[in-house]
Short mmCIF file of C-alpha atoms and ligand atoms in Angstrom, two decimals:
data_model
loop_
_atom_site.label_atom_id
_atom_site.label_comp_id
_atom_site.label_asym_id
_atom_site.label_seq_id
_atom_site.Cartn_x
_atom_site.Cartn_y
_atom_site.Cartn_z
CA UNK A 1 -1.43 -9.59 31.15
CA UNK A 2 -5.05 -9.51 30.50
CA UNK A 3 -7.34 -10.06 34.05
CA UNK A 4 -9.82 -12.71 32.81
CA UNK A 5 -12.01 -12.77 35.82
CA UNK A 6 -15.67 -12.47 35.44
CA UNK A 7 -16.03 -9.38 36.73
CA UNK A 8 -13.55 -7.92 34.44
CA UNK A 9 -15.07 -9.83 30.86
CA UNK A 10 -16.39 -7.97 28.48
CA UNK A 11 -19.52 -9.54 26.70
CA UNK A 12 -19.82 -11.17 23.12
CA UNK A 13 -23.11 -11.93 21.02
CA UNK A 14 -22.67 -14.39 18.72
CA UNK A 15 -25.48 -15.53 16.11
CA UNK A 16 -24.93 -18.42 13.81
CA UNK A 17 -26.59 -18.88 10.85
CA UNK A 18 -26.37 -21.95 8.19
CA UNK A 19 -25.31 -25.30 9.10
CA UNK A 20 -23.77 -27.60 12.03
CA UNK A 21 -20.32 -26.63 11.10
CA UNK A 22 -21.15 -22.97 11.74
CA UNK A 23 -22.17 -24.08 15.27
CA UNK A 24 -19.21 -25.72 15.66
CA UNK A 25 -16.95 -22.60 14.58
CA UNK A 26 -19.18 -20.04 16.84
CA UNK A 27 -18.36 -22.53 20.10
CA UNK A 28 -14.20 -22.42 18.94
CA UNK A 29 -14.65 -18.61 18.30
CA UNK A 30 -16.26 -17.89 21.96
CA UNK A 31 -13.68 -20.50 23.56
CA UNK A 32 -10.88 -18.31 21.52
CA UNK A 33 -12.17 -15.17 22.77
CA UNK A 34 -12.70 -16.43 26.81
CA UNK A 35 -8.79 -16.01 26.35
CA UNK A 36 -9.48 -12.38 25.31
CA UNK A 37 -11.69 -11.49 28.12
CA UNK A 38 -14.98 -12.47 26.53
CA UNK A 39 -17.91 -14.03 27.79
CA UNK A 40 -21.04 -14.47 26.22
CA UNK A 41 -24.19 -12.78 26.50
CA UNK A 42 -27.84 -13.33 25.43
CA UNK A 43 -28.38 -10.03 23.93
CA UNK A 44 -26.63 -7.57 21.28
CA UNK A 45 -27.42 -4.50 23.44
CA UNK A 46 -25.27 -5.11 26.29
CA UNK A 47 -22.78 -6.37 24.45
CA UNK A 48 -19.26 -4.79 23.92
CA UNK A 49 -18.35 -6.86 20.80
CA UNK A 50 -21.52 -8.59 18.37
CA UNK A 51 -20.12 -11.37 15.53
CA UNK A 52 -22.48 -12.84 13.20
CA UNK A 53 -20.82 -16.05 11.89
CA UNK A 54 -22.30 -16.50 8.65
CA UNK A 55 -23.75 -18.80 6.20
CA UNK A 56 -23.38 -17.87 2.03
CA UNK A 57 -24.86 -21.37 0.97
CA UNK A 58 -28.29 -19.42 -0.12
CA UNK A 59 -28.75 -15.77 -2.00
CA UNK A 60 -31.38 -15.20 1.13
CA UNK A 61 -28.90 -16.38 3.61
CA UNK A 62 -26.61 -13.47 2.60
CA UNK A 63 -29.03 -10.17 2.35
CA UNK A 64 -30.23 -11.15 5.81
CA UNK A 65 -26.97 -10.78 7.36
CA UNK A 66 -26.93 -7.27 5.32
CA UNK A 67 -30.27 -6.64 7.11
CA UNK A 68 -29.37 -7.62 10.44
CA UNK A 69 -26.27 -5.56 10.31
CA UNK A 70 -28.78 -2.33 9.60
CA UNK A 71 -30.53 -3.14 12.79
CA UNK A 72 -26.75 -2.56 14.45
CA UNK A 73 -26.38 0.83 13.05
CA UNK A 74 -28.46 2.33 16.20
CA UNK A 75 -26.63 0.68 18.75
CA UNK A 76 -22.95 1.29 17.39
CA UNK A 77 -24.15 4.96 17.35
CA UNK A 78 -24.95 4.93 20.86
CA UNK A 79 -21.89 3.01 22.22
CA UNK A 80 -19.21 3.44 19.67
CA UNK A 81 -16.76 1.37 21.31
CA UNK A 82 -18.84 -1.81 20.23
CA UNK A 83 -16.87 -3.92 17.91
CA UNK A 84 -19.40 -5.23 15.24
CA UNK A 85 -17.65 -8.80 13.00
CA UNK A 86 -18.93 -10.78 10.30
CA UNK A 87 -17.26 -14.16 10.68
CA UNK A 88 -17.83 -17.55 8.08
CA UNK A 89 -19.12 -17.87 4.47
CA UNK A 90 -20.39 -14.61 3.51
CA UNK A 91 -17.37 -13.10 5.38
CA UNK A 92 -15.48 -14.93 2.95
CA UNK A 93 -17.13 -14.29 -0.04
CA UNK A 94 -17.70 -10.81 0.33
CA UNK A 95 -14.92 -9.75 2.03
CA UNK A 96 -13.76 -6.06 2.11
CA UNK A 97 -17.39 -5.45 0.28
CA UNK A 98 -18.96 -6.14 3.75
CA UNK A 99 -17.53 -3.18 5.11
CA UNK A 100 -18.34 -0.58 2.34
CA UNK A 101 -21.94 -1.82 2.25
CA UNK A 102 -21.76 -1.61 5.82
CA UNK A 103 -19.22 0.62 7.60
CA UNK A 104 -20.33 0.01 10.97
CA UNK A 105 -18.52 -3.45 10.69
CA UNK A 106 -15.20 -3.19 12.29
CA UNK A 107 -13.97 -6.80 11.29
CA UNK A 108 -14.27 -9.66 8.63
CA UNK A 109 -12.94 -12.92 9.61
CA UNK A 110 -13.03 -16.23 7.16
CA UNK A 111 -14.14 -19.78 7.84
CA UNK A 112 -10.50 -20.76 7.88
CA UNK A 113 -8.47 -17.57 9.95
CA UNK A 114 -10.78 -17.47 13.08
CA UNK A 115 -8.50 -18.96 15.40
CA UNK A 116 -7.13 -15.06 14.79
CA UNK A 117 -9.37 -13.66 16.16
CA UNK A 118 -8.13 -12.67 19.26
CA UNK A 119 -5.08 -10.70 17.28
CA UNK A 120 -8.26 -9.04 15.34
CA UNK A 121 -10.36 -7.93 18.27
CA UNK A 122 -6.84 -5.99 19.56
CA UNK A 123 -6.41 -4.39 16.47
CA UNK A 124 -10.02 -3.19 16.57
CA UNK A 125 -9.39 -2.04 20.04
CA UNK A 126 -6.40 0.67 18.73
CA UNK A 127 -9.13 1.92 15.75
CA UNK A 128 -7.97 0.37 12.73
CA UNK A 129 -10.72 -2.02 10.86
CA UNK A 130 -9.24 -6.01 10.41
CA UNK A 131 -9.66 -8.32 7.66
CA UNK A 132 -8.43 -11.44 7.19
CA UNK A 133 -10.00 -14.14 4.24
CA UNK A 134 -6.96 -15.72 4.09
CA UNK A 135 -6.41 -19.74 4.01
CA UNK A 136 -3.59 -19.73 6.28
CA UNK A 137 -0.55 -22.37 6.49
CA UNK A 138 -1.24 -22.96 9.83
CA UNK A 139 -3.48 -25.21 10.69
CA UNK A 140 -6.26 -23.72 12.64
CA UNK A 141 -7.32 -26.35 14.72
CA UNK A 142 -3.47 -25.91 15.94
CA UNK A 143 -3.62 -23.22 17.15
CA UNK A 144 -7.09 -22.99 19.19
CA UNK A 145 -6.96 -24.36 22.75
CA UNK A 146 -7.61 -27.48 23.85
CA UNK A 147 -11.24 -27.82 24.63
CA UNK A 148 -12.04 -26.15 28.22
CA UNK A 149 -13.23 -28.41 31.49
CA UNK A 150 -16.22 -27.08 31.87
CA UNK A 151 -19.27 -29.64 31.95
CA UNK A 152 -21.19 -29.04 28.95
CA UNK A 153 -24.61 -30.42 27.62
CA UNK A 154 -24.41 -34.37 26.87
CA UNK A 155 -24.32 -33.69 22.71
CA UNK A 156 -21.71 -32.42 20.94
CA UNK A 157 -20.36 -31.27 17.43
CA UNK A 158 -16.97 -32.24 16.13
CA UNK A 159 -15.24 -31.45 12.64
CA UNK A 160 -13.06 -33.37 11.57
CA UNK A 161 -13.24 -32.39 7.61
CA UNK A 162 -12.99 -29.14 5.69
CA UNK A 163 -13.65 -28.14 2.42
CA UNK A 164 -15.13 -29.74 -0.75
CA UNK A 165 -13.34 -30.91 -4.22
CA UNK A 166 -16.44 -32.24 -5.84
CA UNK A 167 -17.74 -28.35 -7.31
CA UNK A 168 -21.54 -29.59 -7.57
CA UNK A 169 -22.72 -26.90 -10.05
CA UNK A 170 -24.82 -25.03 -7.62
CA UNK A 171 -22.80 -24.78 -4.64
CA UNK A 172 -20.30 -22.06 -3.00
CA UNK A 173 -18.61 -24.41 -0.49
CA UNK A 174 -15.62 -25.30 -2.89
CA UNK A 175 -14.88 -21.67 -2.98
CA UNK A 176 -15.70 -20.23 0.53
CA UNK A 177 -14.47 -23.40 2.55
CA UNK A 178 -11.86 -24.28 0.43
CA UNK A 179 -10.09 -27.52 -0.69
CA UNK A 180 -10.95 -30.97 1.12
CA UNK A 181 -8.71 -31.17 4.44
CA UNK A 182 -8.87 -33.43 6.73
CA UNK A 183 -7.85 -33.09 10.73
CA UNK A 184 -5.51 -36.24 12.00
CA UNK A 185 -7.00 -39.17 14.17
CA UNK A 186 -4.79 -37.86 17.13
CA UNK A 187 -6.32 -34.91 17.21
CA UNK A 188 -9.57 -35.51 16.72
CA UNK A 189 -9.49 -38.46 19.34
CA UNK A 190 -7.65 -36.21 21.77
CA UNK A 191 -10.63 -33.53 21.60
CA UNK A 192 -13.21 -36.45 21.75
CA UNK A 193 -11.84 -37.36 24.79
CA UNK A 194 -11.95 -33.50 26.25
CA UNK A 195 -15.50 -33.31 25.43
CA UNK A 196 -16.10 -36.82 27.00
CA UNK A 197 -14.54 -35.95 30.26
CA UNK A 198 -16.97 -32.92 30.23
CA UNK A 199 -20.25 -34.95 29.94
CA UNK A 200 -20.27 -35.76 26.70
CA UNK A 201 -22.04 -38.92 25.48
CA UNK A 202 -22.58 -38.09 22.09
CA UNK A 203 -20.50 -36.81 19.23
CA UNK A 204 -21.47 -35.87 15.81
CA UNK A 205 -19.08 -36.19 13.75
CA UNK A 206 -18.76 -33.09 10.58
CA UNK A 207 -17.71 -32.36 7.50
CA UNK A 208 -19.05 -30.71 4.35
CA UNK A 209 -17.81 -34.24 2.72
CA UNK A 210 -17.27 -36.37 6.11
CA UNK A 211 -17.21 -39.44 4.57
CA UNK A 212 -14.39 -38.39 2.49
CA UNK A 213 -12.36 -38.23 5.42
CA UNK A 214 -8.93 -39.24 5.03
CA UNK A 215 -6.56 -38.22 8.50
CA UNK A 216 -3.17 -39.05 9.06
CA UNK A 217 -2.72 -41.84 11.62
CA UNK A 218 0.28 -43.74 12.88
CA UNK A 219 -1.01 -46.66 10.79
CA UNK A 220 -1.38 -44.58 7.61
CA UNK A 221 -4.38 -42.51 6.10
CA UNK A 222 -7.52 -43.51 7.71
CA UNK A 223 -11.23 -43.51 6.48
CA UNK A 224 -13.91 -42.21 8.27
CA UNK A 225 -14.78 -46.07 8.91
CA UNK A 226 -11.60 -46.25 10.65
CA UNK A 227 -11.81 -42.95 12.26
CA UNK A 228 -15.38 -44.67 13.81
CA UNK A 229 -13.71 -47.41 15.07
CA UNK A 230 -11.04 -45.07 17.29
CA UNK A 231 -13.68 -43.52 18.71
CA UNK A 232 -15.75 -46.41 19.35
CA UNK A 233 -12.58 -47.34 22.13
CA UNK A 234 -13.94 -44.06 24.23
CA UNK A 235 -15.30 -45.14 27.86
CA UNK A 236 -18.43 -42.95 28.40
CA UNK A 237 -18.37 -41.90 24.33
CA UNK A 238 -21.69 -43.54 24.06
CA UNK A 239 -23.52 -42.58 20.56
CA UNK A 240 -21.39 -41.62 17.50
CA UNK A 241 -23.02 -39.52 14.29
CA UNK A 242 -21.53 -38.08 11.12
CA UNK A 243 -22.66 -35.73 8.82
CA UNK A 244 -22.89 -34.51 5.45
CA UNK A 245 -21.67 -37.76 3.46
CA UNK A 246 -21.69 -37.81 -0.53
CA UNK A 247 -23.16 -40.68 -2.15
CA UNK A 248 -19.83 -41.71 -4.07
CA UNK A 249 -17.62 -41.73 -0.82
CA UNK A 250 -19.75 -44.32 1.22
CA UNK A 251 -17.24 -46.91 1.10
CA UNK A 252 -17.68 -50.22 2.24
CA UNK A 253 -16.19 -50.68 5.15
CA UNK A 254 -18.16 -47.35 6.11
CA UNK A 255 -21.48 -49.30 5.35
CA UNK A 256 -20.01 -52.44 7.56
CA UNK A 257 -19.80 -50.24 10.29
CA UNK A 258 -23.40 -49.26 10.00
CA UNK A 259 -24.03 -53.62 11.00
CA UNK A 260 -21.31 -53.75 13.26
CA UNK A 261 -20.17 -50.65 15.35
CA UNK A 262 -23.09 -50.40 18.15
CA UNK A 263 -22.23 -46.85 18.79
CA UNK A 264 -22.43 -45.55 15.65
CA UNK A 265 -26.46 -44.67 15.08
CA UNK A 266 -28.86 -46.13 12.25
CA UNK A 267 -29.26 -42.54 10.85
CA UNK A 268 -27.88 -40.93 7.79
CA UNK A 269 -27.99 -37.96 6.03
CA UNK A 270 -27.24 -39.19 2.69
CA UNK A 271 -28.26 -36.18 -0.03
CA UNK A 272 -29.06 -36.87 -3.47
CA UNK A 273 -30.56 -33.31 -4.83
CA UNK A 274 -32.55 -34.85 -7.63
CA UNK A 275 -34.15 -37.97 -8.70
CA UNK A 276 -33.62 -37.13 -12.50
CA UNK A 277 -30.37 -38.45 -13.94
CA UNK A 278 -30.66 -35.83 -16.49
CA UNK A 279 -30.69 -32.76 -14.01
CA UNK A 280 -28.02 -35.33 -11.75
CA UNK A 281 -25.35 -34.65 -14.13
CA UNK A 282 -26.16 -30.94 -15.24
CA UNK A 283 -25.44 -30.69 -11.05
CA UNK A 284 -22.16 -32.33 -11.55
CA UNK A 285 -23.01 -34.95 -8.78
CA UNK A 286 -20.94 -37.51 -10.45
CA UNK A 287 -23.67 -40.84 -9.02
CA UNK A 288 -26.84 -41.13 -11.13
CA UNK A 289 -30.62 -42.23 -9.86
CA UNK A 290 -30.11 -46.11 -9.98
CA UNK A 291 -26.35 -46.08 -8.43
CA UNK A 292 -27.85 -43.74 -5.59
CA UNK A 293 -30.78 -46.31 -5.12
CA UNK A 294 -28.51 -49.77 -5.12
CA UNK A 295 -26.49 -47.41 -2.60
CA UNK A 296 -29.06 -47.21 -0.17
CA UNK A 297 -30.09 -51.22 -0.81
CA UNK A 298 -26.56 -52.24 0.05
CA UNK A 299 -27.07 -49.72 3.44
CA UNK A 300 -29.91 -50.81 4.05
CA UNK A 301 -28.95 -54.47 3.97
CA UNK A 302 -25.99 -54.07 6.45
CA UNK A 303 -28.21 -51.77 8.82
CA UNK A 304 -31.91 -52.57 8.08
CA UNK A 305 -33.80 -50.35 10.41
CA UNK A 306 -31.43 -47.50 9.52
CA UNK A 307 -33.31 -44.28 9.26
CA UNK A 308 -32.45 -42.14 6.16
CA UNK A 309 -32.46 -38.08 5.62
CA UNK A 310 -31.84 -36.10 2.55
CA UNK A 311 -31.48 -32.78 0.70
CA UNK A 312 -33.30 -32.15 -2.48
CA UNK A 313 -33.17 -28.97 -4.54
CA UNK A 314 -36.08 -28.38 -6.41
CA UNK A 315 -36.02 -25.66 -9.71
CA UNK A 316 -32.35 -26.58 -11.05
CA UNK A 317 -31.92 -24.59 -14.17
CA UNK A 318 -34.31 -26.39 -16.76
CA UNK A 319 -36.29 -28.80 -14.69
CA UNK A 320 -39.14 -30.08 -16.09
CA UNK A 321 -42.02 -31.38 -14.79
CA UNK A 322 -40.81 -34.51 -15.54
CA UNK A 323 -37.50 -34.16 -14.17
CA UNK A 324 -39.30 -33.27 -10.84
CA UNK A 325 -41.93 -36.08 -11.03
CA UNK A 326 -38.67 -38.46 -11.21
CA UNK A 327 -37.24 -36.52 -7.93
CA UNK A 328 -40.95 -37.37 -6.57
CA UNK A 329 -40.54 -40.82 -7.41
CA UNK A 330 -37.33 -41.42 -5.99
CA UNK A 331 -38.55 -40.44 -2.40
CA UNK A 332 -41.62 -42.44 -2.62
CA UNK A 333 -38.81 -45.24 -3.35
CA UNK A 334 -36.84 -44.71 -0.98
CA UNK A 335 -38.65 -43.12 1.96
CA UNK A 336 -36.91 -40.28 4.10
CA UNK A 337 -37.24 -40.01 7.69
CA UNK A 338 -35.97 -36.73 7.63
CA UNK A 339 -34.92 -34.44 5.04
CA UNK A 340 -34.17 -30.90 3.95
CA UNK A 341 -35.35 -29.28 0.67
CA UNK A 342 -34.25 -26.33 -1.19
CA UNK A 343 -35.81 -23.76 -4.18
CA UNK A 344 -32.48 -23.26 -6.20
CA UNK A 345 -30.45 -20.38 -5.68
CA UNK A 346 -28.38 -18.93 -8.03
CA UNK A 347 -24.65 -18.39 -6.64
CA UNK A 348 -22.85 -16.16 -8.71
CA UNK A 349 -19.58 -17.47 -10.15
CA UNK A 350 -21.14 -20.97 -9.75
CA UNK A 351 -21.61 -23.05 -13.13
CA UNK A 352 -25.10 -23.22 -12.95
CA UNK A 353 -25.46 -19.58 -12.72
CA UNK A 354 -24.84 -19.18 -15.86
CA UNK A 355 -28.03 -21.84 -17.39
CA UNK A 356 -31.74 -20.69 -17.84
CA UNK A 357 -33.97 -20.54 -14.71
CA UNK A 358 -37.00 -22.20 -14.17
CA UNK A 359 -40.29 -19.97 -14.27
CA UNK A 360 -40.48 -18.51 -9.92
CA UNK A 361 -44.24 -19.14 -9.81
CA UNK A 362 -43.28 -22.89 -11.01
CA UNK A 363 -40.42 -23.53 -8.69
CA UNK A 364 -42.73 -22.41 -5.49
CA UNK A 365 -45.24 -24.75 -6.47
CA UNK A 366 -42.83 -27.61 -7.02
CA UNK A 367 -41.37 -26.93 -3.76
CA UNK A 368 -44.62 -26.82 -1.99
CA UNK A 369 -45.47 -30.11 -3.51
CA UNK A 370 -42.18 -31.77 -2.68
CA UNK A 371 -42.56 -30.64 0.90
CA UNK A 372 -46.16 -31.76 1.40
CA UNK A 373 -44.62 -35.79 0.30
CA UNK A 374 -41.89 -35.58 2.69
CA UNK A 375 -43.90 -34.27 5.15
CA UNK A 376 -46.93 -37.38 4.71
CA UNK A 377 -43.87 -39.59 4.52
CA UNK A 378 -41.69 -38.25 7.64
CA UNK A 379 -45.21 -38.20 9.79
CA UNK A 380 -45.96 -42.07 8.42
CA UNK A 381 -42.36 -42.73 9.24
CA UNK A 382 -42.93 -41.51 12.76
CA UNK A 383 -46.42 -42.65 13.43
CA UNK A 384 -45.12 -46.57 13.09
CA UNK A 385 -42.67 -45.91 15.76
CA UNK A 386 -45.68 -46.25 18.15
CA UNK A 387 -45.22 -49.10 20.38
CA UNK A 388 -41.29 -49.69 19.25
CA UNK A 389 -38.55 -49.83 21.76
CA UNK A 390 -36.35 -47.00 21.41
CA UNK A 391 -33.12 -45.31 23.88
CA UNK A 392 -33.43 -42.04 24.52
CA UNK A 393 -30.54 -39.61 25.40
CA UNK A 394 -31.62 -36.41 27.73
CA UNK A 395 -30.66 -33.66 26.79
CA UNK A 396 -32.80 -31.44 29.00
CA UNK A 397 -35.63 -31.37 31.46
CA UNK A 398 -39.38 -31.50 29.81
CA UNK A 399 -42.04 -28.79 30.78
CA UNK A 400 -44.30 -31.17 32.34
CA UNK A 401 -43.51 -31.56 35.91
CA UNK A 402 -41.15 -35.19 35.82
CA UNK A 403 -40.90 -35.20 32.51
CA UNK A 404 -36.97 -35.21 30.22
CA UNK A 405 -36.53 -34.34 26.61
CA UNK A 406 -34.21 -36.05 24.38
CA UNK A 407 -33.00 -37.97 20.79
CA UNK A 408 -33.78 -41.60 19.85
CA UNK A 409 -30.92 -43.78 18.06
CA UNK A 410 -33.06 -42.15 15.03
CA UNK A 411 -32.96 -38.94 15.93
CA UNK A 412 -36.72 -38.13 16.96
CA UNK A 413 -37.09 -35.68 19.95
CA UNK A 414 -38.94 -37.68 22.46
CA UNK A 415 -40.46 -37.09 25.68
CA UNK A 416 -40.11 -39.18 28.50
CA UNK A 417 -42.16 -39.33 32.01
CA UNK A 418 -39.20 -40.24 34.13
CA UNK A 419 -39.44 -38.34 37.46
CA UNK A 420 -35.89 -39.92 38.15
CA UNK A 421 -34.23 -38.81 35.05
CA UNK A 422 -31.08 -36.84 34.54
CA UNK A 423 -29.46 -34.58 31.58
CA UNK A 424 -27.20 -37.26 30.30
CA UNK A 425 -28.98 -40.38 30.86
CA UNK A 426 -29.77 -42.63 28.30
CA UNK A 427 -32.82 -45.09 29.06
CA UNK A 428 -35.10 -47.62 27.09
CA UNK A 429 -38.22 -46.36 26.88
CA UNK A 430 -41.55 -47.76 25.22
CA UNK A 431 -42.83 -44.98 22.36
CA UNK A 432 -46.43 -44.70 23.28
CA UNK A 433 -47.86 -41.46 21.10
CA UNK A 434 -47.00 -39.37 18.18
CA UNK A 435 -47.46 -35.69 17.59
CA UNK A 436 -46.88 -33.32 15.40
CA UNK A 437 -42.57 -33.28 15.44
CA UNK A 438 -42.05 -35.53 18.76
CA UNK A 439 -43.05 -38.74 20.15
CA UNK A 440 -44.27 -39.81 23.83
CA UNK A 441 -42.91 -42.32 25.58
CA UNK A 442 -42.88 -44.11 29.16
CA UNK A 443 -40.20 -45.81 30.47
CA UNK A 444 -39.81 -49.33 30.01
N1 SAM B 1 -21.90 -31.66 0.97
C1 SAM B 1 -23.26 -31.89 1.11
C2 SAM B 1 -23.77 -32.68 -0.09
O1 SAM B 1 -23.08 -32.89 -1.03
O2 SAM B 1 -24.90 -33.03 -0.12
C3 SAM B 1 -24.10 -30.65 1.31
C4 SAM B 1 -23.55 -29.37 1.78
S1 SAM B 1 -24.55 -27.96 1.45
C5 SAM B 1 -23.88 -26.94 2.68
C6 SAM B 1 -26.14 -28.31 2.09
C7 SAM B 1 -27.25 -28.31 1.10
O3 SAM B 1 -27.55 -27.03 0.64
C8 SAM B 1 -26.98 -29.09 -0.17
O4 SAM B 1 -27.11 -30.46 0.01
C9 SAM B 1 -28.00 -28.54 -1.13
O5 SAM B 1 -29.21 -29.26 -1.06
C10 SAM B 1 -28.24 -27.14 -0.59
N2 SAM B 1 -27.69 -26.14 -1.53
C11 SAM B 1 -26.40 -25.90 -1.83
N3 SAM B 1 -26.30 -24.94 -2.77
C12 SAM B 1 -27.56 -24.57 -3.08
C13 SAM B 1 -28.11 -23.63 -4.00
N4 SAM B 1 -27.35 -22.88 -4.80
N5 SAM B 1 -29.46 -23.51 -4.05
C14 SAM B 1 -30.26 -24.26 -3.26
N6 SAM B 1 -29.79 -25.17 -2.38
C15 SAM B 1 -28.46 -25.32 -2.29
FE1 SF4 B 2 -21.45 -28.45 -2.19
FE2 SF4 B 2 -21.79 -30.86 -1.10
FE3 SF4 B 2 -21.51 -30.62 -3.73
FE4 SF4 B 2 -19.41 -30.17 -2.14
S1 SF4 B 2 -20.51 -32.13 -2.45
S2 SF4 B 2 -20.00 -28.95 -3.88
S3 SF4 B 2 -20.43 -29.22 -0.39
S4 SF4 B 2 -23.20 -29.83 -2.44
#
C-alpha cells in the first residue's frame, strides 16, 4: 500500500482556467490525488506531476493552453519522469489531438472521467500515455471521497448540475459537458454538511444551468428552490449562492425564495447575451428582450434590493449597429451590478459557426463601448452603497495593520477596520468609501 505521509508525497501543480466549475473540479482532482500520494505545490518546476484543467468556452482559451504546454517542453526534458495532463473542456474536445500537437503530454482526462485519475497517473507511472474522454456510467461524484476534515477557507463551491440541453448557437458546453444531470439532494446535502463542519459559512451553489436543477429526493424530483430550502436547515451554513441560471428556468417558487429564504443572497447572475430579439433567436436562447425584462420585474418585486449580473456577447454573426444599440439599451434598463462581456468566438461544429462574421475592427469597438456602460453603471451601482448597512463575510486578513477583507450579501469585496476580526466572521458594518473595485467600511 501506498505511504501517504508528507514526507513521502510527491507534488502536483494544478492551473485552472475558465469558470467556477473548473475550480470546483481542480479541488476534487487534488483531493483524488492526496489518495495517490499528491500534494500540491505552488510551482510547475518542483513538481513531479503538472495538470492544466482546462476551459474550451473561447477560441483564445484553447491556444493558450497549447502555449503554456510549450513552456513545459524544457522542464519535461530536464526531469523526464514529470507527468504533464490536460484535464476539462479542451481535454475533451481535443482529445488524442492534444497529444500529437503536444507529445510531452502524458495524459488527457475529460470533465466527466476525473474521478479516474488516480488509475491514470499509475498507468503513466509504467510508460504508457492515458486517455480517457469518456462519459462514464458511473457517476463520478460516486466515486470521489467524501470531502476531507481539514478546515478550509469560510467560502466554498458546490456543483450540483452538469451539462446543458439548451445548444445556444454559440456555445461548446452541450458537447464538452454533456447532457443536463443533476446530483441527488442526499448527496449534495451530505457534502454541504462536510464542508460546513470544516468552516464553511458559505456555499455557492453551480451548474452550467443550476436553476434547471432537478435531483432525486425521497419526496420526488426537487427544484433548485427546493434544493435551497434543504440547505437552508444547515446550523453554521450561513449564506447560500447559485450560479449560472437561464432566464427560462427561473421558476417561481425559485423567485419566492429570493423574498423569503434569508440565507439565500440578493445576487444573481442572470445572462441574457443580447438585447436584440432578432440576434436572441439567431442564438437559440429560446426568451426574447421583453420576457427577459418582465423576468427581472417579477425578481425584482419579490427581492427589491437584489443585485443583478450578466453576460453579454457582443459581434454575434450579423449584428448590426442596431442590434447592439438594443443590447445597449437593455442594460441602461435594467442596470447590472456586475457583469461579464464577451467578443464572439467562433466554436467550430457550433451552429453559429457556420453564419457571416461581423467586420473584427467593428466588434472591438462595440466591445469597448459595451464595457465602458457597464463599467459607469457597476461604479454608479457601487458609489450609492456609501453610507448603506451591509454584512460582510471575512475571508482573509487586510494589508493594513487591523484591517479584514471580505464579500457583502451583494458580492462587493469590502474592507473592514476591525482589529478584532476573524477569517469566518460575518459582521454589520457601515460602508463609508468607494474605490476603484472595493468599498471601505467601519464597523457598526
Ligand atoms: N449557461 C450559462 C448561460 O446560459 O448563460 C453560461 C455558461 S457559458 C460557460 C458562460 C458565458 O460564456 C456565456 O454566458 C456566454 O456569454 C459566453 N460564451 C459562450 N460561448 C461563447 C462564444 N462562442 N463566444 C463568446 N462568448 C461565449
Ligand atoms: Fe451554453 Fe449556457 Fe446556452 Fe447552455 S444555456 S448552451 S451553457 S450558453
Amino acid at each position: 500500500m501506498a505511504d501517504n505521509t508528507t514526507a513521502e508525497k510527491k507534488k502536483l501543480f494544478i492551473k485552472t482556467y475558465g469558470c467556477q466549475m473548473n475550480v470546483y473540479d481542480s479541488e476534487r482532482m487534488v483531493e483524488a490525488m492526496d489518495g495517490a500520494g499528491y500534494e500540491t505545490t505552488d510551482t510547475p518546476d518542483d513538481a513531479d506531476m503538472i495538470l492544466l484543467n482546462t476551459c474550451h468556452i473561447r477560441e483564445k482559451a484553447a491556444e493558450k493552453v497549447y502555449s503554456e504546454l510549450g513552456r513545459f517542453k524544457g522542464l519535461k526534458a530536464e526531469k523526464p519522469d514529470l507527468k504533464i495532463g490536460v484535464a476539462g473542456c479542451v481535454a475533451q474536445a481535443e482529445g488524442k489531438e492534444i497529444m500529437r500537437r503536444q507529445p510531452i503530454v502524458d495524459l488527457v482526462v475529460g470533465p466527466q472521467a476525473y474521478h479516474r485519475l488516480p488509475e491514470m497517473e499509475a498507468k503513466t507511472q509504467e510508460g504508457a500515455k492515458a486517455l480517457d474522454t469518456d462519459f462514464p456510467e458511473e457517476d463520478k461524484f460516486e466515486k470521489l471521497k467524501r470531502r476531507p476534515k481539514a478546515k478550509r477557507a469560510p467560502t466554498a463551491f458546490l456543483t450540483v448540475q452538469e451539462g446543458c440541453d439548451k445548444f445556444c448557437a454559440f456555445c461548446v458546453v452541450p458537447y464538452t459537458r454533456g447532457a443536463e444531470v443533476s446530483r441527488p439532494v442526499d448527496r449534495v446535502i451530505t457534502e454541504a454538511q462536510d464542508l460546513v463542519e470544516r468552516g464553511v459559512r458559505e456555499i455557492t451553489l453551480l451548474g452550467q444551468n443550476v436553476n434547471a436543477y432537478h435531483g432525486t429526493h425521497s419526496s420526488g424530483d426537487m427544484t433548485l428552490a427546493g434544493l435551497i430550502w434543504e440547505l437552508d436547515k444547515i446550523d453554521g451554513l450561513e449564506r447560500i449562492r447559485f450560479t449560472t441560471s437561464h432566464p427560462n428556468d427561473m421558476m417561481d417558487d425559485l423567485i419566492e425564495a429570493h423574498g423569503t429564504c434569508s440565507k439565500l443572497m440578493p445576487y444573481l447572475h442572470l445572462p441574457v447575451q443580447s438585447g436584440s430579439d432578432k440576434i436572441l433567436k439567431r442564438m437559440n436562447r429560446n426568451h426574447d428582450r421583453d420576457s427577459y425584462i418582465k423576468l427581472i420585474e417579477r425578481i425584482r418585486a419579490a427581492r427589491p434590493d437584489l443585485m443583478l449580473s450578466g453576460d453579454f456577447i457582443v459581434g454575434f454573426p450579423e449584428e448590426t449597429e442596431a442590434d447592439f444599440q438594443d443590447t445597449l439599451d437593455l442594460i441602461k434598463e435594467v442596470k447590472y451590478g456586475q457583469a461579464y462581456s464577451f467578443k464572439y468566438s467562433t466554436r467550430p461544429g457550433t451552429p453559429a459557426a457556420e453564419r457571416p462574421l461581423v467586420d473584427e475592427a467593428e466588434a472591438n469597438d462595440r466591445l469597448q463601448r459595451l464595457q465602458a456602460l457597464l463599467s459607469t453603471q457597476q461604479k454608479e451601482i457601487q458609489n450609492s452603497m456609501v453610507g448603506r448597512e451591509v454584512n460582510v463575510l471575512y475571508e482573509k486578513a487586510g494589508r493594513l495593520e487591523g484591517q479584514m477583507v471580505g464579500k457583502s450579501d451583494y458580492l462587493h469585496a469590502v474592507f473592514v477596520a476591525d482589529p478584532k476580526g476573524k477569517v469566518g466572521d460575518i459582521k454589520r458594518v457601515r460602508i463609508v468609501e468607494s474605490s476603484a473595485n472595493s468599498l471601505g467600511a467601519v464597523l457598526v
